[in-house]
PDB file of C-alpha atoms and ligand atoms in Angstrom:
ATOM      1  CA  MET A 228      -0.143  -0.164   0.078  1.00  0.00           C
ATOM      2  CA  LEU A 229       1.122   3.128  -0.958  1.00  0.00           C
ATOM      3  CA  ARG A 230       0.059   6.755   0.089  1.00  0.00           C
ATOM      4  CA  PHE A 231       0.184  10.018  -1.402  1.00  0.00           C
ATOM      5  CA  ASP A 232      -0.664  13.270   0.065  1.00  0.00           C
ATOM      6  CA  ILE A 233      -0.458  16.296  -1.656  1.00  0.00           C
ATOM      7  CA  LEU A 234      -0.209  19.691  -0.779  1.00  0.00           C
ATOM      8  CA  SER A 235      -1.139  22.579  -3.013  1.00  0.00           C
ATOM      9  CA  VAL A 236      -3.567  25.589  -3.164  1.00  0.00           C
ATOM     10  CA  PHE A 237      -5.892  24.241  -5.643  1.00  0.00           C
ATOM     11  CA  PRO A 238      -6.361  20.570  -4.928  1.00  0.00           C
ATOM     12  CA  GLU A 239      -9.876  20.468  -6.566  1.00  0.00           C
ATOM     13  CA  MET A 240      -7.524  20.471  -9.783  1.00  0.00           C
ATOM     14  CA  PHE A 241      -6.767  17.112  -8.939  1.00  0.00           C
ATOM     15  CA  GLU A 242      -9.816  15.315  -8.440  1.00  0.00           C
ATOM     16  CA  SER A 243     -10.666  14.574 -12.289  1.00  0.00           C
ATOM     17  CA  ALA A 244      -7.393  13.008 -12.884  1.00  0.00           C
ATOM     18  CA  LEU A 245      -7.400  10.781 -10.635  1.00  0.00           C
ATOM     19  CA  ASN A 246     -11.046   9.011 -11.660  1.00  0.00           C
ATOM     20  CA  TYR A 247     -10.020   7.264 -14.511  1.00  0.00           C
ATOM     21  CA  SER A 248      -8.801   3.892 -15.836  1.00  0.00           C
ATOM     22  CA  ILE A 249      -5.666   2.239 -13.720  1.00  0.00           C
ATOM     23  CA  LEU A 250      -5.734   4.940 -11.008  1.00  0.00           C
ATOM     24  CA  LYS A 251      -9.107   4.914 -10.227  1.00  0.00           C
ATOM     25  CA  ARG A 252      -9.110   1.304  -9.664  1.00  0.00           C
ATOM     26  CA  ALA A 253      -5.940   1.047  -8.343  1.00  0.00           C
ATOM     27  CA  LEU A 254      -7.704   3.545  -5.799  1.00  0.00           C
ATOM     28  CA  GLU A 255     -10.754   1.666  -5.401  1.00  0.00           C
ATOM     29  CA  ARG A 256      -8.845  -1.574  -4.558  1.00  0.00           C
ATOM     30  CA  GLY A 257      -7.238   0.137  -2.150  1.00  0.00           C
ATOM     31  CA  MET A 258      -3.432  -0.569  -3.214  1.00  0.00           C
ATOM     32  CA  VAL A 259      -2.834   3.837  -3.373  1.00  0.00           C
ATOM     33  CA  GLU A 260      -4.551   6.453  -0.974  1.00  0.00           C
ATOM     34  CA  ILE A 261      -4.217   9.838  -2.436  1.00  0.00           C
ATOM     35  CA  HIS A 262      -4.780  12.282   0.435  1.00  0.00           C
ATOM     36  CA  LEU A 263      -5.523  16.069  -0.798  1.00  0.00           C
ATOM     37  CA  HIS A 264      -4.539  18.901   1.310  1.00  0.00           C
ATOM     38  CA  ASN A 265      -4.990  22.265   1.004  1.00  0.00           C
ATOM     39  CA  ILE A 266      -2.390  24.576   1.979  1.00  0.00           C
ATOM     40  CA  ARG A 267      -3.940  27.674   2.838  1.00  0.00           C
ATOM     41  CA  ASP A 268      -6.110  25.633   5.476  1.00  0.00           C
ATOM     42  CA  TYR A 269      -2.281  25.821   7.238  1.00  0.00           C
ATOM     43  CA  ALA A 270      -2.505  29.541   7.036  1.00  0.00           C
ATOM     44  CA  ASP A 271      -2.773  30.932  10.612  1.00  0.00           C
ATOM     45  CA  ASP A 272      -2.981  34.689   9.826  1.00  0.00           C
ATOM     46  CA  LYS A 273      -6.375  35.821   9.086  1.00  0.00           C
ATOM     47  CA  HIS A 274      -6.136  36.585   5.536  1.00  0.00           C
ATOM     48  CA  ARG A 275      -4.935  32.639   5.686  1.00  0.00           C
ATOM     49  CA  MET A 276      -1.954  33.916   3.220  1.00  0.00           C
ATOM     50  CA  THR A 277       0.262  31.051   1.482  1.00  0.00           C
ATOM     51  CA  ASP A 278       2.587  33.454  -0.415  1.00  0.00           C
ATOM     52  CA  ASP A 279       3.966  37.214  -0.150  1.00  0.00           C
ATOM     53  CA  ALA A 280       6.067  39.412  -1.589  1.00  0.00           C
ATOM     54  CA  PRO A 281       9.622  38.612  -1.810  1.00  0.00           C
ATOM     55  CA  TYR A 282      12.703  39.925   0.267  1.00  0.00           C
ATOM     56  CA  GLY A 283      15.071  42.142  -1.509  1.00  0.00           C
ATOM     57  CA  GLY A 284      12.184  43.139  -4.105  1.00  0.00           C
ATOM     58  CA  GLY A 285      11.288  42.596  -7.481  1.00  0.00           C
ATOM     59  CA  GLY A 286       8.048  41.021  -9.329  1.00  0.00           C
ATOM     60  CA  GLY A 287       6.019  37.702  -8.191  1.00  0.00           C
ATOM     61  CA  MET A 288       4.834  36.183  -5.034  1.00  0.00           C
ATOM     62  CA  VAL A 289       6.624  33.721  -3.028  1.00  0.00           C
ATOM     63  CA  MET A 290       5.133  30.923  -1.128  1.00  0.00           C
ATOM     64  CA  LYS A 291       5.461  30.989   2.221  1.00  0.00           C
ATOM     65  CA  VAL A 292       7.433  28.770   4.952  1.00  0.00           C
ATOM     66  CA  GLU A 293       5.075  28.427   7.885  1.00  0.00           C
ATOM     67  CA  PRO A 294       1.787  26.774   6.303  1.00  0.00           C
ATOM     68  CA  ILE A 295       4.267  24.173   4.250  1.00  0.00           C
ATOM     69  CA  ASP A 296       5.817  23.711   7.418  1.00  0.00           C
ATOM     70  CA  ARG A 297       2.573  23.493   9.761  1.00  0.00           C
ATOM     71  CA  ALA A 298       1.265  21.034   7.246  1.00  0.00           C
ATOM     72  CA  LEU A 299       4.122  18.696   7.265  1.00  0.00           C
ATOM     73  CA  ARG A 300       4.135  18.508  10.663  1.00  0.00           C
ATOM     74  CA  SER A 301       0.224  17.634  11.000  1.00  0.00           C
ATOM     75  CA  ILE A 302       0.409  15.153   7.829  1.00  0.00           C
ATOM     76  CA  VAL A 303       3.797  13.615   8.584  1.00  0.00           C
ATOM     77  CA  PRO A 304       4.498  13.983  12.387  1.00  0.00           C
ATOM     78  CA  SER A 305       7.343  11.486  12.447  1.00  0.00           C
ATOM     79  CA  ARG A 306       8.857  11.721   8.908  1.00  0.00           C
ATOM     80  CA  ASP A 307      10.420   8.457   8.714  1.00  0.00           C
ATOM     81  CA  ASN A 308       9.651   6.095   5.865  1.00  0.00           C
ATOM     82  CA  ALA A 309       8.293   9.242   4.056  1.00  0.00           C
ATOM     83  CA  LEU A 310       9.741  11.167   1.094  1.00  0.00           C
ATOM     84  CA  VAL A 311       9.110  14.554   0.951  1.00  0.00           C
ATOM     85  CA  VAL A 312       8.855  16.292  -2.979  1.00  0.00           C
ATOM     86  CA  LEU A 313       9.315  19.674  -4.290  1.00  0.00           C
ATOM     87  CA  LEU A 314       7.815  19.833  -7.471  1.00  0.00           C
ATOM     88  CA  THR A 315       9.738  22.874  -8.864  1.00  0.00           C
ATOM     89  CA  PRO A 316      11.649  23.741 -12.448  1.00  0.00           C
ATOM     90  CA  GLN A 317      14.823  23.661 -10.698  1.00  0.00           C
ATOM     91  CA  GLY A 318      14.850  19.841  -9.704  1.00  0.00           C
ATOM     92  CA  GLU A 319      16.094  16.987 -11.190  1.00  0.00           C
ATOM     93  CA  THR A 320      14.145  15.883 -14.313  1.00  0.00           C
ATOM     94  CA  LEU A 321      11.923  12.938 -13.891  1.00  0.00           C
ATOM     95  CA  ASN A 322      12.925   9.623 -15.299  1.00  0.00           C
ATOM     96  CA  GLN A 323      12.130   6.276 -14.878  1.00  0.00           C
ATOM     97  CA  LYS A 324      14.392   4.868 -12.420  1.00  0.00           C
ATOM     98  CA  MET A 325      13.783   7.970 -10.168  1.00  0.00           C
ATOM     99  CA  ALA A 326      10.109   6.784 -10.487  1.00  0.00           C
ATOM    100  CA  GLU A 327      11.314   3.453  -9.231  1.00  0.00           C
ATOM    101  CA  GLU A 328      12.776   4.694  -6.748  1.00  0.00           C
ATOM    102  CA  ILE A 329      10.227   6.744  -5.043  1.00  0.00           C
ATOM    103  CA  CYS A 330       7.763   3.888  -5.315  1.00  0.00           C
ATOM    104  CA  ARG A 331       9.672   1.802  -2.695  1.00  0.00           C
ATOM    105  CA  TYR A 332       8.654   4.521  -0.212  1.00  0.00           C
ATOM    106  CA  PRO A 333       5.021   3.462   1.789  1.00  0.00           C
ATOM    107  CA  ARG A 334       4.525   7.499   2.036  1.00  0.00           C
ATOM    108  CA  ILE A 335       5.065  10.203  -0.593  1.00  0.00           C
ATOM    109  CA  VAL A 336       4.599  13.981  -0.057  1.00  0.00           C
ATOM    110  CA  LEU A 337       4.067  15.945  -3.087  1.00  0.00           C
ATOM    111  CA  ILE A 338       4.410  20.094  -2.600  1.00  0.00           C
ATOM    112  CA  CYS A 339       3.285  21.602  -5.477  1.00  0.00           C
ATOM    113  CA  GLY A 340       4.258  25.384  -6.214  1.00  0.00           C
ATOM    114  CA  ARG A 341       2.823  28.093  -7.475  1.00  0.00           C
ATOM    115  CA  TYR A 342       3.690  31.640  -8.222  1.00  0.00           C
ATOM    116  CA  GLU A 343       7.482  32.477  -8.883  1.00  0.00           C
ATOM    117  CA  GLY A 344       8.761  29.694  -6.057  1.00  0.00           C
ATOM    118  CA  VAL A 345       8.573  28.896  -2.531  1.00  0.00           C
ATOM    119  CA  ASP A 346      10.879  30.387   0.328  1.00  0.00           C
ATOM    120  CA  GLU A 347      13.872  28.477  -0.039  1.00  0.00           C
ATOM    121  CA  ARG A 348      14.034  27.998   3.467  1.00  0.00           C
ATOM    122  CA  VAL A 349      11.140  25.074   2.510  1.00  0.00           C
ATOM    123  CA  ARG A 350      14.290  23.823   0.491  1.00  0.00           C
ATOM    124  CA  GLU A 351      16.911  23.963   2.908  1.00  0.00           C
ATOM    125  CA  HIS A 352      15.289  22.619   5.710  1.00  0.00           C
ATOM    126  CA  LEU A 353      11.583  20.511   4.572  1.00  0.00           C
ATOM    127  CA  VAL A 354      12.373  18.964   1.332  1.00  0.00           C
ATOM    128  CA  ASP A 355      14.042  15.407   0.841  1.00  0.00           C
ATOM    129  CA  ARG A 356      13.847  15.419  -2.830  1.00  0.00           C
ATOM    130  CA  GLU A 357      13.000  18.125  -5.719  1.00  0.00           C
ATOM    131  CA  ILE A 358      11.794  16.717  -8.885  1.00  0.00           C
ATOM    132  CA  SER A 359      11.055  18.816 -12.408  1.00  0.00           C
ATOM    133  CA  ILE A 360       8.873  16.821 -15.008  1.00  0.00           C
ATOM    134  CA  GLY A 361      11.239  18.741 -18.006  1.00  0.00           C
ATOM    135  CA  ASP A 362      12.085  21.573 -19.214  1.00  0.00           C
ATOM    136  CA  PHE A 363       9.288  23.224 -20.142  1.00  0.00           C
ATOM    137  CA  VAL A 364       7.146  26.340 -18.216  1.00  0.00           C
ATOM    138  CA  LEU A 365       3.678  24.967 -16.389  1.00  0.00           C
ATOM    139  CA  THR A 366       1.929  27.544 -14.043  1.00  0.00           C
ATOM    140  CA  GLY A 367       2.352  25.574 -10.968  1.00  0.00           C
ATOM    141  CA  GLY A 368       3.568  22.072  -9.704  1.00  0.00           C
ATOM    142  CA  GLU A 369       0.381  20.412  -9.949  1.00  0.00           C
ATOM    143  CA  LEU A 370       0.224  18.697 -12.936  1.00  0.00           C
ATOM    144  CA  SER A 371       3.696  17.488 -12.202  1.00  0.00           C
ATOM    145  CA  ALA A 372       2.535  15.739  -9.074  1.00  0.00           C
ATOM    146  CA  MET A 373      -0.558  14.131 -11.408  1.00  0.00           C
ATOM    147  CA  VAL A 374       2.358  12.840 -13.422  1.00  0.00           C
ATOM    148  CA  VAL A 375       4.380  11.612 -10.556  1.00  0.00           C
ATOM    149  CA  VAL A 376       1.419   9.810  -8.907  1.00  0.00           C
ATOM    150  CA  ASP A 377       0.876   8.179 -12.085  1.00  0.00           C
ATOM    151  CA  ALA A 378       4.435   7.191 -13.139  1.00  0.00           C
ATOM    152  CA  VAL A 379       4.843   5.933  -9.835  1.00  0.00           C
ATOM    153  CA  THR A 380       1.079   4.334  -8.898  1.00  0.00           C
ATOM    154  CA  ARG A 381       1.824   2.075 -11.781  1.00  0.00           C
ATOM    155  CA  LEU A 382       4.533   0.664 -10.261  1.00  0.00           C
ATOM    156  CA  VAL A 383       2.964  -0.739  -7.520  1.00  0.00           C
ATOM    157  CA  PRO A 384       2.511  -4.494  -7.358  1.00  0.00           C
ATOM    158  CA  GLY A 385      -0.802  -5.306  -8.408  1.00  0.00           C
ATOM    159  CA  VAL A 386      -1.588  -2.174  -9.965  1.00  0.00           C
ATOM    160  CA  LEU A 387      -1.055  -3.025 -13.469  1.00  0.00           C
ATOM    161  CA  GLY A 388      -2.938  -6.633 -14.567  1.00  0.00           C
ATOM    162  CA  ASN A 389      -0.668  -8.782 -16.208  1.00  0.00           C
ATOM    163  CA  ASP A 390      -1.556  -7.312 -20.007  1.00  0.00           C
ATOM    164  CA  GLU A 391       0.066  -4.209 -19.099  1.00  0.00           C
ATOM    165  CA  SER A 392       2.855  -5.493 -17.214  1.00  0.00           C
ATOM    166  CA  ALA A 393       5.533  -2.812 -16.266  1.00  0.00           C
ATOM    167  CA  SER A 394       8.798  -4.753 -16.703  1.00  0.00           C
ATOM    168  CA  PHE A 395       8.670  -4.565 -20.764  1.00  0.00           C
ATOM    169  CA  ASP A 396       8.457  -0.645 -20.165  1.00  0.00           C
ATOM    170  CA  SER A 397      10.342   0.847 -23.556  1.00  0.00           C
ATOM    171  CA  PHE A 398      12.524   2.947 -20.877  1.00  0.00           C
ATOM    172  CA  SER A 399      13.026  -0.282 -18.540  1.00  0.00           C
ATOM    173  CA  THR A 400      14.001  -2.598 -21.655  1.00  0.00           C
ATOM    174  CA  GLY A 401      16.186   0.061 -22.450  1.00  0.00           C
ATOM    175  CA  LEU A 402      14.676   0.420 -26.726  1.00  0.00           C
ATOM    176  CA  LEU A 403      11.376   2.649 -27.805  1.00  0.00           C
ATOM    177  CA  GLU A 404       8.574   0.111 -28.808  1.00  0.00           C
ATOM    178  CA  TYR A 405       7.925  -1.552 -32.352  1.00  0.00           C
ATOM    179  CA  PRO A 406       5.182  -0.632 -34.445  1.00  0.00           C
ATOM    180  CA  HIS A 407       1.545  -1.836 -33.305  1.00  0.00           C
ATOM    181  CA  TYR A 408      -1.222  -2.799 -35.438  1.00  0.00           C
ATOM    182  CA  THR A 409      -4.444  -4.273 -34.839  1.00  0.00           C
ATOM    183  CA  ARG A 410      -7.592  -5.128 -37.464  1.00  0.00           C
ATOM    184  CA  PRO A 411      -8.427  -4.366 -40.028  1.00  0.00           C
ATOM    185  CA  GLY A 412      -5.395  -5.862 -41.813  1.00  0.00           C
ATOM    186  CA  SER A 413      -6.502  -3.087 -45.156  1.00  0.00           C
ATOM    187  CA  TYR A 414      -8.163   0.397 -44.385  1.00  0.00           C
ATOM    188  CA  GLY A 415      -8.138   1.190 -47.811  1.00  0.00           C
ATOM    189  CA  ASN A 416      -4.237   1.483 -49.205  1.00  0.00           C
ATOM    190  CA  TRP A 417      -2.999   1.207 -45.469  1.00  0.00           C
ATOM    191  CA  LYS A 418      -2.181  -1.915 -44.649  1.00  0.00           C
ATOM    192  CA  VAL A 419      -0.548  -4.032 -41.613  1.00  0.00           C
ATOM    193  CA  PRO A 420       2.744  -5.738 -42.304  1.00  0.00           C
ATOM    194  CA  ASP A 421       2.419  -9.200 -44.159  1.00  0.00           C
ATOM    195  CA  VAL A 422       4.784 -10.610 -41.280  1.00  0.00           C
ATOM    196  CA  LEU A 423       2.574  -9.857 -38.488  1.00  0.00           C
ATOM    197  CA  LEU A 424      -0.158 -11.731 -39.948  1.00  0.00           C
ATOM    198  CA  SER A 425       1.732 -14.819 -41.416  1.00  0.00           C
ATOM    199  CA  GLY A 426       1.274 -16.629 -37.705  1.00  0.00           C
ATOM    200  CA  ASN A 427       5.410 -17.176 -38.374  1.00  0.00           C
ATOM    201  CA  HIS A 428       6.441 -16.353 -34.382  1.00  0.00           C
ATOM    202  CA  ARG A 429      10.167 -16.153 -34.781  1.00  0.00           C
ATOM    203  CA  ASP A 430       9.627 -14.115 -38.051  1.00  0.00           C
ATOM    204  CA  ILE A 431       7.569 -11.671 -36.075  1.00  0.00           C
ATOM    205  CA  GLU A 432       9.978 -11.381 -33.251  1.00  0.00           C
ATOM    206  CA  SER A 433      13.184 -10.530 -35.525  1.00  0.00           C
ATOM    207  CA  TRP A 434      11.009  -8.488 -37.349  1.00  0.00           C
ATOM    208  CA  ARG A 435       9.558  -6.208 -34.098  1.00  0.00           C
ATOM    209  CA  ARG A 436      13.150  -6.637 -32.938  1.00  0.00           C
ATOM    210  CA  LYS A 437      14.400  -4.973 -35.895  1.00  0.00           C
ATOM    211  CA  GLU A 438      11.889  -2.109 -36.051  1.00  0.00           C
ATOM    212  CA  SER A 439      12.513  -1.603 -32.669  1.00  0.00           C
ATOM    213  CA  LEU A 440      16.498  -0.813 -32.855  1.00  0.00           C
ATOM    214  CA  LYS A 441      15.121   1.209 -36.283  1.00  0.00           C
ATOM    215  CA  ARG A 442      12.944   3.500 -34.179  1.00  0.00           C
ATOM    216  CA  THR A 443      15.738   3.791 -30.924  1.00  0.00           C
ATOM    217  CA  TYR A 444      18.291   4.852 -33.583  1.00  0.00           C
ATOM    218  CA  LEU A 445      16.221   6.990 -35.490  1.00  0.00           C
ATOM    219  CA  ARG A 446      14.093   8.522 -32.534  1.00  0.00           C
ATOM    220  CA  ARG A 447      16.713   8.545 -29.479  1.00  0.00           C
ATOM    221  CA  PRO A 448      19.948   7.368 -30.191  1.00  0.00           C
ATOM    222  CA  ASP A 449      20.959   8.429 -26.891  1.00  0.00           C
ATOM    223  CA  LEU A 450      19.474   5.226 -25.599  1.00  0.00           C
ATOM    224  CA  LEU A 451      21.248   2.789 -28.100  1.00  0.00           C
ATOM    225  CA  GLY A 452      24.240   3.513 -25.440  1.00  0.00           C
ATOM    226  CA  LYS A 453      22.824   2.824 -22.457  1.00  0.00           C
ATOM    227  CA  THR A 454      21.415  -0.625 -23.307  1.00  0.00           C
ATOM    228  CA  ASP A 455      23.166  -4.034 -23.671  1.00  0.00           C
ATOM    229  CA  LEU A 456      22.405  -5.166 -27.126  1.00  0.00           C
ATOM    230  CA  SER A 457      23.443  -8.575 -28.418  1.00  0.00           C
ATOM    231  CA  ASP A 458      26.037  -9.136 -31.391  1.00  0.00           C
ATOM    232  CA  GLU A 459      22.978 -10.107 -33.238  1.00  0.00           C
ATOM    233  CA  ASP A 460      21.006  -6.721 -32.584  1.00  0.00           C
ATOM    234  CA  ARG A 461      24.385  -4.955 -33.746  1.00  0.00           C
ATOM    235  CA  LYS A 462      23.966  -7.053 -36.583  1.00  0.00           C
ATOM    236  CA  THR A 463      20.481  -5.975 -37.329  1.00  0.00           C
ATOM    237  CA  LEU A 464      22.042  -2.239 -36.483  1.00  0.00           C
ATOM    238  CA  GLU A 465      24.414  -2.465 -39.032  1.00  0.00           C
ATOM    239  CA  ASP A 466      22.078  -3.540 -41.855  1.00  0.00           C
ATOM    240  CA  ILE A 467      19.704  -0.697 -40.853  1.00  0.00           C
ATOM    241  CA  LYS A 468      21.905   1.731 -41.384  1.00  0.00           C
ATOM    242  CA  LYS A 469      22.833   0.665 -44.979  1.00  0.00           C
ATOM    243  CA  ASP A 470      19.046   0.284 -45.826  1.00  0.00           C
ATOM    244  CA  LEU A 471      18.633   4.306 -44.490  1.00  0.00           C
TER     245      LEU A 471
HETATM  246  C1  9D3 B 970      11.401  33.352 -14.114  1.00  0.00           C
HETATM  247  C2  9D3 B 970      11.181  32.088 -13.697  1.00  0.00           C
HETATM  248  N1  9D3 B 970      10.705  31.013 -13.778  1.00  0.00           N
HETATM  249  C3  9D3 B 970      11.286  29.318 -14.415  1.00  0.00           C
HETATM  250  C4  9D3 B 970      11.671  29.123 -15.186  1.00  0.00           C
HETATM  251  C5  9D3 B 970       9.456  30.858 -12.395  1.00  0.00           C
HETATM  252  C6  9D3 B 970       8.710  29.909 -12.322  1.00  0.00           C
HETATM  253  C7  9D3 B 970       7.758  29.399 -13.684  1.00  0.00           C
HETATM  254  C8  9D3 B 970       6.973  28.298 -13.358  1.00  0.00           C
HETATM  255  C9  9D3 B 970       8.291  29.170 -11.352  1.00  0.00           C
HETATM  256  C10 9D3 B 970       7.430  28.198 -11.152  1.00  0.00           C
HETATM  257  C11 9D3 B 970       6.468  27.945 -12.232  1.00  0.00           C
HETATM  258  C12 9D3 B 970       5.460  27.109 -11.861  1.00  0.00           C
HETATM  259  N2  9D3 B 970       6.472  25.540 -12.629  1.00  0.00           N
HETATM  260  C13 9D3 B 970       6.474  24.404 -11.646  1.00  0.00           C
HETATM  261  O1  9D3 B 970       6.001  24.469 -10.133  1.00  0.00           O
HETATM  262  C14 9D3 B 970       6.993  23.033 -11.834  1.00  0.00           C
HETATM  263  C15 9D3 B 970       7.444  22.764 -13.200  1.00  0.00           C
HETATM  264  C16 9D3 B 970       7.536  23.405 -14.475  1.00  0.00           C
HETATM  265  O2  9D3 B 970       6.987  24.641 -14.597  1.00  0.00           O
HETATM  266  N3  9D3 B 970       7.798  22.873 -15.474  1.00  0.00           N
HETATM  267  C17 9D3 B 970       8.490  21.149 -15.355  1.00  0.00           C
HETATM  268  N4  9D3 B 970       8.725  20.530 -14.176  1.00  0.00           N
HETATM  269  C18 9D3 B 970       7.895  21.406 -13.026  1.00  0.00           C
HETATM  270  S1  9D3 B 970       7.901  20.838 -11.648  1.00  0.00           S
HETATM  271  C19 9D3 B 970       7.295  22.174 -11.142  1.00  0.00           C
END
């Protein structure tokens, strides 16, 4: 059982995202719990302020440290076995290896920033890990937190059915996937490759491997350097380069 606690000034943003497909099923089966917390509920001043102007001047607003500290003290009073993550553009870029590390914690707290940023003391004293989901600018950490929840939840044993198994993910095998087709075999003159209809499983297997290698070579050559290729794969790759 995995428990997420999400701290946000817009907790309602999560509700629709959680009610579909695999995530919904995992929640219904009690394999994961997601607790949403409004940071504003932990602000103690009469205006319940969660942000304020930056010391030193300049534009924008900064999220205050007290409401976040109070929220954490209430949600994870003993921080044993909990991982506290700040979603921020300055974090380490999320990848599959990080998702696998995170899924080992029984409790994961995700703090979503808004405005120009978060008081540096949150980073210094309250957070275990800072995560970004990539080099593009969002309006806040909420969508990034949903990405983390999705990527981590599907790794919890039993969340995926056999058909959806995570062990063959392209970022686990290190190659991009081969092309997929389903019925009809011909749609106008758009045809499914003959080999897939041949029933010859060895031919299908080697076609798929070749397409995987080709696609990885063309789109993500960086991945080829990180994965173990067999001698057969290396020969196939040479053929692919000649054919292009
Ligand atoms: C002017 C500097 N900006 C940084 C690029 C300020 C800023 C912009 C947007 C600060 C925060 C945000 C809101 N984004 C996130 O909180 C965020 C994020 C993102 O924007 N991209 C990728 N991953 C993430 S995780 C959190």
